[in-house]
mmCIF file of C-alpha atoms in Angstrom:
data_model
loop_
_atom_site.group_PDB
_atom_site.id
_atom_site.type_symbol
_atom_site.label_atom_id
_atom_site.label_comp_id
_atom_site.label_asym_id
_atom_site.label_seq_id
_atom_site.Cartn_x
_atom_site.Cartn_y
_atom_site.Cartn_z
ATOM 1 C CA MET W 1 183.882 -80.721 -154.351
ATOM 2 C CA LEU W 2 187.362 -79.677 -155.416
ATOM 3 C CA GLN W 3 188.875 -81.424 -152.384
ATOM 4 C CA ALA W 4 186.924 -84.588 -153.129
ATOM 5 C CA GLY W 5 188.094 -84.506 -156.732
ATOM 6 C CA SER W 6 191.718 -84.145 -155.690
ATOM 7 C CA ARG W 7 191.423 -87.092 -153.329
ATOM 8 C CA VAL W 8 189.924 -89.198 -156.104
ATOM 9 C CA ASN W 9 192.954 -88.409 -158.251
ATOM 10 C CA ILE W 10 195.200 -89.831 -155.495
ATOM 11 C CA ILE W 11 193.498 -93.220 -155.380
ATOM 12 C CA ARG W 12 192.715 -93.338 -159.102
ATOM 13 C CA PRO W 13 195.718 -95.591 -159.971
ATOM 14 C CA TYR W 14 194.503 -98.188 -157.489
ATOM 15 C CA LEU W 15 190.926 -98.158 -158.789
ATOM 16 C CA LYS W 16 191.863 -98.642 -162.413
ATOM 17 C CA THR W 17 191.270 -102.189 -163.671
ATOM 18 C CA HIS W 18 192.216 -104.094 -166.719
ATOM 19 C CA PHE W 19 191.244 -107.381 -168.252
ATOM 20 C CA ARG W 20 193.572 -110.238 -169.063
ATOM 21 C CA VAL W 21 192.170 -112.526 -171.695
ATOM 22 C CA THR W 22 193.158 -116.136 -171.797
ATOM 23 C CA CYS W 23 192.059 -118.554 -174.416
ATOM 24 C CA SER W 24 190.170 -121.541 -173.107
ATOM 25 C CA VAL W 25 191.177 -124.423 -175.297
ATOM 26 C CA THR W 26 187.832 -126.022 -175.948
ATOM 27 C CA LYS W 27 188.434 -126.839 -179.593
ATOM 28 C CA PRO W 28 191.021 -129.581 -180.151
ATOM 29 C CA LEU W 29 193.990 -128.839 -182.332
ATOM 30 C CA GLU W 30 194.078 -130.369 -185.769
ATOM 31 C CA ILE W 31 197.080 -131.888 -187.456
ATOM 32 C CA LEU W 32 197.307 -130.469 -190.945
ATOM 33 C CA THR W 33 197.966 -132.880 -193.725
ATOM 34 C CA ARG W 34 200.565 -132.214 -196.342
ATOM 35 C CA HIS W 35 199.077 -129.807 -198.858
ATOM 36 C CA LYS W 36 200.710 -127.977 -201.670
ATOM 37 C CA LEU W 37 199.591 -124.386 -201.648
ATOM 38 C CA THR W 38 198.793 -122.558 -204.801
ATOM 39 C CA ALA W 39 199.735 -118.957 -205.352
ATOM 40 C CA GLN W 40 196.225 -117.861 -204.500
ATOM 41 C CA GLU W 41 196.159 -119.936 -201.312
ATOM 42 C CA ALA W 42 199.567 -118.715 -200.254
ATOM 43 C CA SER W 43 198.379 -115.127 -200.312
ATOM 44 C CA ALA W 44 195.494 -116.139 -198.080
ATOM 45 C CA CYS W 45 197.700 -118.198 -195.691
ATOM 46 C CA PHE W 46 197.130 -115.889 -192.766
ATOM 47 C CA SER W 47 193.368 -116.105 -193.075
ATOM 48 C CA ILE W 48 193.508 -119.907 -193.366
ATOM 49 C CA LEU W 49 195.608 -120.335 -190.213
ATOM 50 C CA SER W 50 193.518 -117.895 -188.236
ATOM 51 C CA GLN W 51 190.418 -119.916 -189.016
ATOM 52 C CA ARG W 52 191.968 -123.098 -187.626
ATOM 53 C CA LEU W 53 193.239 -121.597 -184.359
ATOM 54 C CA PRO W 54 191.078 -122.242 -181.243
ATOM 55 C CA ILE W 55 189.876 -118.725 -180.660
ATOM 56 C CA ASP W 56 186.418 -119.477 -179.294
ATOM 57 C CA ASN W 57 185.130 -118.991 -175.736
ATOM 58 C CA TYR W 58 187.485 -116.354 -174.385
ATOM 59 C CA LEU W 59 187.751 -115.994 -170.616
ATOM 60 C CA SER W 60 188.291 -112.584 -169.042
ATOM 61 C CA LYS W 61 190.032 -111.955 -165.728
ATOM 62 C CA PRO W 62 189.592 -108.525 -164.064
ATOM 63 C CA SER W 63 192.374 -107.167 -161.844
ATOM 64 C CA THR W 64 193.718 -103.937 -160.399
ATOM 65 C CA SER W 65 196.286 -101.765 -162.061
ATOM 66 C CA LEU W 66 199.038 -103.709 -160.308
ATOM 67 C CA ASP W 67 200.552 -106.474 -162.368
ATOM 68 C CA ALA W 68 199.192 -109.869 -161.372
ATOM 69 C CA HIS W 69 200.621 -113.248 -162.289
ATOM 70 C CA LEU W 70 198.366 -115.816 -163.807
ATOM 71 C CA ARG W 71 198.514 -119.162 -162.065
ATOM 72 C CA GLN W 72 197.450 -122.249 -163.905
ATOM 73 C CA ALA W 73 195.557 -124.779 -161.770
ATOM 74 C CA HIS W 74 196.744 -128.376 -161.937
ATOM 75 C CA SER W 75 194.703 -131.204 -160.516
ATOM 76 C CA ASP W 76 197.302 -133.921 -161.166
ATOM 77 C CA ILE W 77 199.873 -132.691 -158.600
ATOM 78 C CA LYS W 78 199.866 -134.595 -155.303
ATOM 79 C CA VAL W 79 200.721 -132.569 -152.218
ATOM 80 C CA PRO W 80 202.962 -134.613 -149.863
ATOM 81 C CA ASP W 81 201.391 -135.679 -146.604
ATOM 82 C CA PHE W 82 203.713 -135.564 -143.564
ATOM 83 C CA CYS W 83 201.308 -137.196 -141.118
ATOM 84 C CA ARG W 84 203.610 -140.183 -140.993
ATOM 85 C CA TYR W 85 206.273 -138.042 -139.298
ATOM 86 C CA ARG W 86 203.934 -136.142 -136.999
ATOM 87 C CA ARG W 87 202.828 -137.196 -133.580
ATOM 88 C CA LYS W 88 199.267 -138.184 -132.951
ATOM 89 C CA GLN W 89 198.658 -135.105 -130.803
ATOM 90 C CA VAL W 90 199.470 -132.674 -133.636
ATOM 91 C CA ARG W 91 198.086 -134.457 -136.695
ATOM 92 C CA ASP W 92 194.791 -132.663 -136.494
ATOM 93 C CA PRO W 93 195.264 -129.035 -137.662
ATOM 94 C CA ALA W 94 192.100 -127.988 -135.869
ATOM 95 C CA SER W 95 193.262 -129.167 -132.426
ATOM 96 C CA CYS W 96 195.261 -127.011 -129.984
ATOM 97 C CA SER W 97 198.863 -128.144 -129.630
ATOM 98 C CA LYS W 98 199.338 -126.493 -126.223
ATOM 99 C CA GLU W 99 197.248 -129.177 -124.535
ATOM 100 C CA SER W 100 199.796 -131.861 -125.428
ATOM 101 C CA GLU W 101 202.879 -129.651 -125.113
ATOM 102 C CA ALA W 102 203.870 -130.928 -121.656
ATOM 103 C CA SER W 103 203.686 -134.608 -122.588
ATOM 104 C CA ARG W 104 205.615 -134.031 -125.808
ATOM 105 C CA LYS W 105 208.361 -132.130 -123.977
ATOM 106 C CA VAL W 106 208.647 -134.850 -121.336
ATOM 107 C CA MET W 107 209.127 -137.441 -124.049
ATOM 108 C CA THR W 108 211.708 -135.373 -125.915
ATOM 109 C CA TYR W 109 213.692 -134.332 -122.841
ATOM 110 C CA GLY W 110 213.505 -137.830 -121.403
ATOM 111 C CA MET W 111 215.033 -139.338 -124.513
ATOM 112 C CA ALA W 112 217.707 -136.614 -124.593
ATOM 113 C CA VAL W 113 218.655 -137.217 -120.947
ATOM 114 C CA GLY W 114 218.668 -140.978 -121.431
ATOM 115 C CA CYS W 115 220.892 -140.774 -124.502
ATOM 116 C CA GLY W 116 223.193 -138.377 -122.658
ATOM 117 C CA MET W 117 223.574 -140.740 -119.701
ATOM 118 C CA VAL W 118 224.276 -143.694 -121.975
ATOM 119 C CA SER W 119 226.860 -141.641 -123.873
ATOM 120 C CA MET W 120 228.562 -140.569 -120.640
ATOM 121 C CA TYR W 121 228.700 -144.165 -119.407
ATOM 122 C CA CYS W 122 230.199 -145.324 -122.713
ATOM 123 C CA ALA W 123 232.740 -142.486 -122.616
ATOM 124 C CA LYS W 124 233.640 -143.350 -119.014
ATOM 125 C CA THR W 125 234.159 -146.998 -119.967
ATOM 126 C CA VAL W 126 236.349 -146.082 -122.935
ATOM 127 C CA VAL W 127 238.474 -143.683 -120.859
ATOM 128 C CA HIS W 128 238.809 -146.239 -118.053
ATOM 129 C CA GLU W 129 239.952 -148.944 -120.460
ATOM 130 C CA LEU W 130 242.370 -146.544 -122.146
ATOM 131 C CA VAL W 131 243.933 -145.461 -118.853
ATOM 132 C CA SER W 132 244.101 -149.069 -117.645
ATOM 133 C CA SER W 133 245.897 -150.122 -120.819
ATOM 134 C CA MET W 134 248.572 -147.478 -120.232
ATOM 135 C CA GLY W 135 249.095 -148.512 -116.597
ATOM 136 C CA PRO W 136 251.250 -151.357 -115.297
ATOM 137 C CA SER W 137 250.145 -154.928 -115.917
ATOM 138 C CA ALA W 138 248.836 -157.286 -113.252
ATOM 139 C CA ASP W 139 252.139 -159.116 -112.816
ATOM 140 C CA VAL W 140 253.961 -155.824 -112.327
ATOM 141 C CA LEU W 141 251.404 -154.719 -109.743
ATOM 142 C CA ALA W 142 251.846 -158.014 -107.956
ATOM 143 C CA LEU W 143 255.565 -157.347 -107.655
ATOM 144 C CA SER W 144 254.995 -153.783 -106.475
ATOM 145 C CA LYS W 145 254.082 -155.053 -103.012
ATOM 146 C CA VAL W 146 255.782 -157.624 -100.875
ATOM 147 C CA GLU W 147 254.427 -159.217 -97.711
ATOM 148 C CA ILE W 148 256.844 -160.328 -95.015
ATOM 149 C CA ASN W 149 255.821 -162.537 -92.132
ATOM 150 C CA LEU W 150 257.502 -161.263 -88.955
ATOM 151 C CA GLY W 151 257.504 -164.402 -86.892
ATOM 152 C CA GLU W 152 260.046 -166.474 -85.026
ATOM 153 C CA GLU W 153 262.290 -166.494 -88.108
ATOM 154 C CA PHE W 154 263.224 -162.862 -87.400
ATOM 155 C CA PRO W 155 265.100 -162.838 -84.106
ATOM 156 C CA GLU W 156 266.549 -159.646 -82.702
ATOM 157 C CA GLY W 157 269.711 -158.412 -84.395
ATOM 158 C CA LYS W 158 268.967 -160.227 -87.671
ATOM 159 C CA CYS W 159 268.942 -158.396 -91.014
ATOM 160 C CA VAL W 160 267.282 -160.039 -93.999
ATOM 161 C CA THR W 161 267.880 -158.980 -97.605
ATOM 162 C CA MET W 162 265.193 -159.588 -100.254
ATOM 163 C CA LYS W 163 264.314 -158.273 -103.703
ATOM 164 C CA TRP W 164 261.608 -155.634 -104.166
ATOM 165 C CA ARG W 165 260.965 -153.837 -107.482
ATOM 166 C CA GLY W 166 264.350 -154.962 -108.722
ATOM 167 C CA LYS W 167 266.184 -153.470 -105.735
ATOM 168 C CA PRO W 168 267.589 -155.027 -102.559
ATOM 169 C CA LEU W 169 265.401 -154.515 -99.495
ATOM 170 C CA PHE W 170 266.868 -154.556 -95.969
ATOM 171 C CA VAL W 171 264.595 -155.602 -93.094
ATOM 172 C CA ARG W 172 266.319 -155.434 -89.708
ATOM 173 C CA HIS W 173 265.026 -156.506 -86.319
ATOM 174 C CA ARG W 174 266.862 -154.127 -84.018
ATOM 175 C CA THR W 175 267.780 -154.851 -80.458
ATOM 176 C CA ALA W 176 266.951 -152.569 -77.538
ATOM 177 C CA GLU W 177 270.598 -151.517 -77.331
ATOM 178 C CA GLU W 178 270.630 -150.441 -80.999
ATOM 179 C CA ILE W 179 267.390 -148.533 -80.599
ATOM 180 C CA ASP W 180 268.680 -146.673 -77.532
ATOM 181 C CA ARG W 181 271.998 -145.863 -79.214
ATOM 182 C CA GLU W 182 270.470 -144.476 -82.399
ATOM 183 C CA GLN W 183 267.920 -142.353 -80.575
ATOM 184 C CA LYS W 184 270.667 -140.615 -78.575
ATOM 185 C CA VAL W 185 272.607 -139.480 -81.676
ATOM 186 C CA ASP W 186 272.963 -135.693 -82.011
ATOM 187 C CA ILE W 187 271.392 -134.993 -85.406
ATOM 188 C CA SER W 188 273.178 -131.634 -85.677
ATOM 189 C CA LYS W 189 276.398 -133.537 -86.357
ATOM 190 C CA LEU W 190 274.924 -135.620 -89.181
ATOM 191 C CA ARG W 191 275.447 -134.914 -92.873
ATOM 192 C CA ASP W 192 271.770 -135.622 -93.590
ATOM 193 C CA PRO W 193 270.052 -134.681 -90.297
ATOM 194 C CA GLN W 194 267.150 -136.986 -89.490
ATOM 195 C CA HIS W 195 265.956 -138.362 -86.171
ATOM 196 C CA ASP W 196 265.641 -142.103 -85.700
ATOM 197 C CA SER W 197 261.940 -141.871 -84.827
ATOM 198 C CA ASP W 198 261.272 -140.211 -88.206
ATOM 199 C CA ARG W 199 262.696 -143.212 -90.077
ATOM 200 C CA VAL W 200 260.812 -146.039 -88.388
ATOM 201 C CA LYS W 201 257.164 -146.766 -87.594
ATOM 202 C CA ARG W 202 258.060 -149.324 -84.972
ATOM 203 C CA PRO W 203 261.351 -148.836 -83.124
ATOM 204 C CA GLU W 204 262.295 -152.515 -83.340
ATOM 205 C CA TRP W 205 261.822 -152.794 -87.126
ATOM 206 C CA LEU W 206 263.995 -150.955 -89.659
ATOM 207 C CA VAL W 207 263.092 -151.139 -93.372
ATOM 208 C CA LEU W 208 265.549 -149.714 -95.930
ATOM 209 C CA ILE W 209 266.312 -149.862 -99.645
ATOM 210 C CA GLY W 210 269.798 -151.375 -99.872
ATOM 211 C CA VAL W 211 271.221 -148.979 -102.462
ATOM 212 C CA CYS W 212 274.034 -146.621 -101.532
ATOM 213 C CA THR W 213 273.165 -142.998 -102.242
ATOM 214 C CA HIS W 214 276.634 -142.355 -103.612
ATOM 215 C CA LEU W 215 276.857 -144.449 -106.795
ATOM 216 C CA GLY W 216 274.192 -147.120 -106.289
ATOM 217 C CA CYS W 217 276.264 -149.896 -104.737
ATOM 218 C CA VAL W 218 274.807 -152.447 -102.308
ATOM 219 C CA PRO W 219 276.072 -152.026 -98.729
ATOM 220 C CA ILE W 220 276.896 -154.939 -96.442
ATOM 221 C CA ALA W 221 274.833 -155.383 -93.269
ATOM 222 C CA ASN W 222 276.354 -155.525 -89.768
ATOM 223 C CA GLN W 223 279.604 -153.962 -90.966
ATOM 224 C CA GLY W 224 281.328 -150.601 -90.691
ATOM 225 C CA ASP W 225 282.437 -148.363 -87.859
ATOM 226 C CA PHE W 226 278.905 -147.830 -86.554
ATOM 227 C CA GLY W 227 277.580 -151.402 -86.627
ATOM 228 C CA GLY W 228 275.009 -150.752 -89.318
ATOM 229 C CA TYR W 229 275.884 -150.958 -93.025
ATOM 230 C CA TYR W 230 279.083 -150.526 -94.964
ATOM 231 C CA CYS W 231 279.581 -149.865 -98.702
ATOM 232 C CA PRO W 232 282.796 -151.637 -99.784
ATOM 233 C CA CYS W 233 282.963 -149.777 -103.112
ATOM 234 C CA HIS W 234 283.803 -146.308 -101.802
ATOM 235 C CA GLY W 235 283.802 -146.691 -98.030
ATOM 236 C CA SER W 236 280.505 -145.159 -96.901
ATOM 237 C CA HIS W 237 279.420 -146.052 -93.336
ATOM 238 C CA PHE W 238 275.796 -146.122 -92.134
ATOM 239 C CA ASP W 239 274.476 -146.663 -88.623
ATOM 240 C CA CYS W 240 271.654 -148.963 -87.491
ATOM 241 C CA SER W 241 269.121 -146.346 -88.586
ATOM 242 C CA GLY W 242 270.485 -146.171 -92.146
ATOM 243 C CA ARG W 243 271.937 -142.683 -91.693
ATOM 244 C CA VAL W 244 275.240 -141.836 -93.346
ATOM 245 C CA ARG W 245 277.955 -141.247 -90.752
ATOM 246 C CA LYS W 246 281.138 -141.440 -92.781
ATOM 247 C CA GLY W 247 282.274 -141.652 -96.405
ATOM 248 C CA PRO W 248 281.245 -140.003 -99.687
ATOM 249 C CA ALA W 249 277.530 -140.870 -99.561
ATOM 250 C CA PRO W 250 275.573 -137.568 -99.601
ATOM 251 C CA ARG W 251 272.288 -138.821 -98.129
ATOM 252 C CA ASN W 252 270.860 -141.463 -95.829
ATOM 253 C CA LEU W 253 269.594 -144.779 -97.129
ATOM 254 C CA GLU W 254 266.075 -144.479 -98.544
ATOM 255 C CA VAL W 255 263.124 -145.659 -96.471
ATOM 256 C CA PRO W 256 260.316 -147.105 -98.642
ATOM 257 C CA TYR W 257 256.628 -146.890 -97.859
ATOM 258 C CA TYR W 258 255.508 -149.751 -95.650
ATOM 259 C CA GLU W 259 252.819 -150.578 -93.124
ATOM 260 C CA PHE W 260 251.877 -153.155 -90.526
ATOM 261 C CA PRO W 261 248.342 -154.428 -91.234
ATOM 262 C CA GLU W 262 248.860 -157.031 -88.509
ATOM 263 C CA ASP W 263 251.274 -157.425 -85.628
ATOM 264 C CA ASP W 264 253.333 -160.087 -87.396
ATOM 265 C CA LEU W 265 252.852 -158.910 -90.992
ATOM 266 C CA LEU W 266 254.873 -156.290 -92.873
ATOM 267 C CA VAL W 267 253.699 -155.000 -96.283
ATOM 268 C CA VAL W 268 256.182 -152.956 -98.308
ATOM 269 C CA GLY W 269 254.852 -150.855 -101.191
#
């Protein structure tokens, strides 16, 4: 019995209850008219006011010893309904959402992937237009390449000078004697060693940029001590392969990029 009594003392604070009394306003309030109180009525003011207060029909609310907040119920508050923003599969709170999970994910991921692809395409277009705007214009690109028809107008031994990218371009149709002579040159004796076969794609056609590597002068074709090109400004001599053989020029004449798409067509650039 003593042990039971001690255990009751432990849970006694949680078993203790109290009553909270709230007045139920069933009697409407009255607006007092202006009344001049006498001395006798003034002494009985407290009793007069207490009689007019709505003190009838008290409501009691039992609770535990813990403090509880009293919540007033309001019937005029409208709870917002979010069904407009919910999908049809999840509007019913009693239905299981796992059954429609796959279809909802497919829709969400599909829209995400689609928007991502459209964004990437738009970004690619913007980057392409930006890079294109910073590149050379169409007229500049047209001048970057030159097509030369190698027909009867280019006999052997003839050297033609034309303009390419603002620079003189030498196109020479070499004879068999010139080809044989340039291929037999000992490259160990050259200032800028380079074999003739490394400077031409076809032995009979020599394509050079006509700018001297010394100070940028324009050499003269079929002149000089080696029958190739001669720079009259400072006396540099080049052979029929465009290699420097004499004079202050430090390097050979530059060979541009060119190709032969057809037998009688030369494209430089």
